[in-house]
Amino acid sequence: YRNLNAVMREIISNIIRHAKATRVDVVTKLITGRAGPICLIEVRDNGIGLELDYRKGNGLTNISARMTEIGGKASFNTLSVGNEADAQKLDSDTGGMRVSLELSISPL
């Protein structure tokens, strides 16, 4: 719980500080299969995204490390080009950043 909470706080904090987004969507899904239930969480914003040559800072590194620590994984996809002028040309549903979290859920 603490790691997942910290991950979500970091994601939202990054959006507030860096993305210049006007919209954030959080979608959760529970997928059941042979390997057991998996929780998928996707956080997507319509901000400026990351520059193509961006190096992962402490925030994204910490998100990945915390997810690995609890047996999950994180992936980061930038949907726009990392600068505000170009991001404003994009449709609000196509630009920004997407963070996908995947976590296996074991029964209590």
PDB file of C-alpha atoms in Angstrom, residues 1-4 6-7 61-74 102-103:
ATOM      1  CA  TYR A   1       0.000   0.000   0.000  1.00  0.00           C
ATOM      2  CA  ARG A   2       2.711   2.507   0.940  1.00  0.00           C
ATOM      3  CA  ASN A   3       4.696   1.961  -2.246  1.00  0.00           C
ATOM      4  CA  LEU A   4       1.652   2.226  -4.485  1.00  0.00           C
ATOM      5  CA  ALA A   6       3.988   6.898  -3.049  1.00  0.00           C
ATOM      6  CA  VAL A   7       3.992   6.023  -6.763  1.00  0.00           C
ATOM      7  CA  THR A  61      13.442   6.137 -11.361  1.00  0.00           C
ATOM      8  CA  ASN A  62      11.763   5.972  -7.941  1.00  0.00           C
ATOM      9  CA  ILE A  63       8.439   5.006  -9.524  1.00  0.00           C
ATOM     10  CA  SER A  64      10.102   2.098 -11.340  1.00  0.00           C
ATOM     11  CA  ALA A  65      12.010   1.004  -8.232  1.00  0.00           C
ATOM     12  CA  ARG A  66       8.933   1.073  -5.992  1.00  0.00           C
ATOM     13  CA  MET A  67       6.882  -0.915  -8.496  1.00  0.00           C
ATOM     14  CA  THR A  68       9.673  -3.493  -8.822  1.00  0.00           C
ATOM     15  CA  GLU A  69       9.866  -3.723  -5.023  1.00  0.00           C
ATOM     16  CA  ILE A  70       6.211  -4.797  -4.843  1.00  0.00           C
ATOM     17  CA  GLY A  71       6.457  -7.175  -7.801  1.00  0.00           C
ATOM     18  CA  GLY A  72       4.983  -4.826 -10.374  1.00  0.00           C
ATOM     19  CA  LYS A  73       6.229  -2.796 -13.273  1.00  0.00           C
ATOM     20  CA  ALA A  74       5.887   0.710 -14.621  1.00  0.00           C
ATOM     21  CA  GLU A 102       0.891  -3.318 -13.585  1.00  0.00           C
ATOM     22  CA  LEU A 103       0.647  -5.162 -10.302  1.00  0.00           C
TER      23      LEU A 103
END
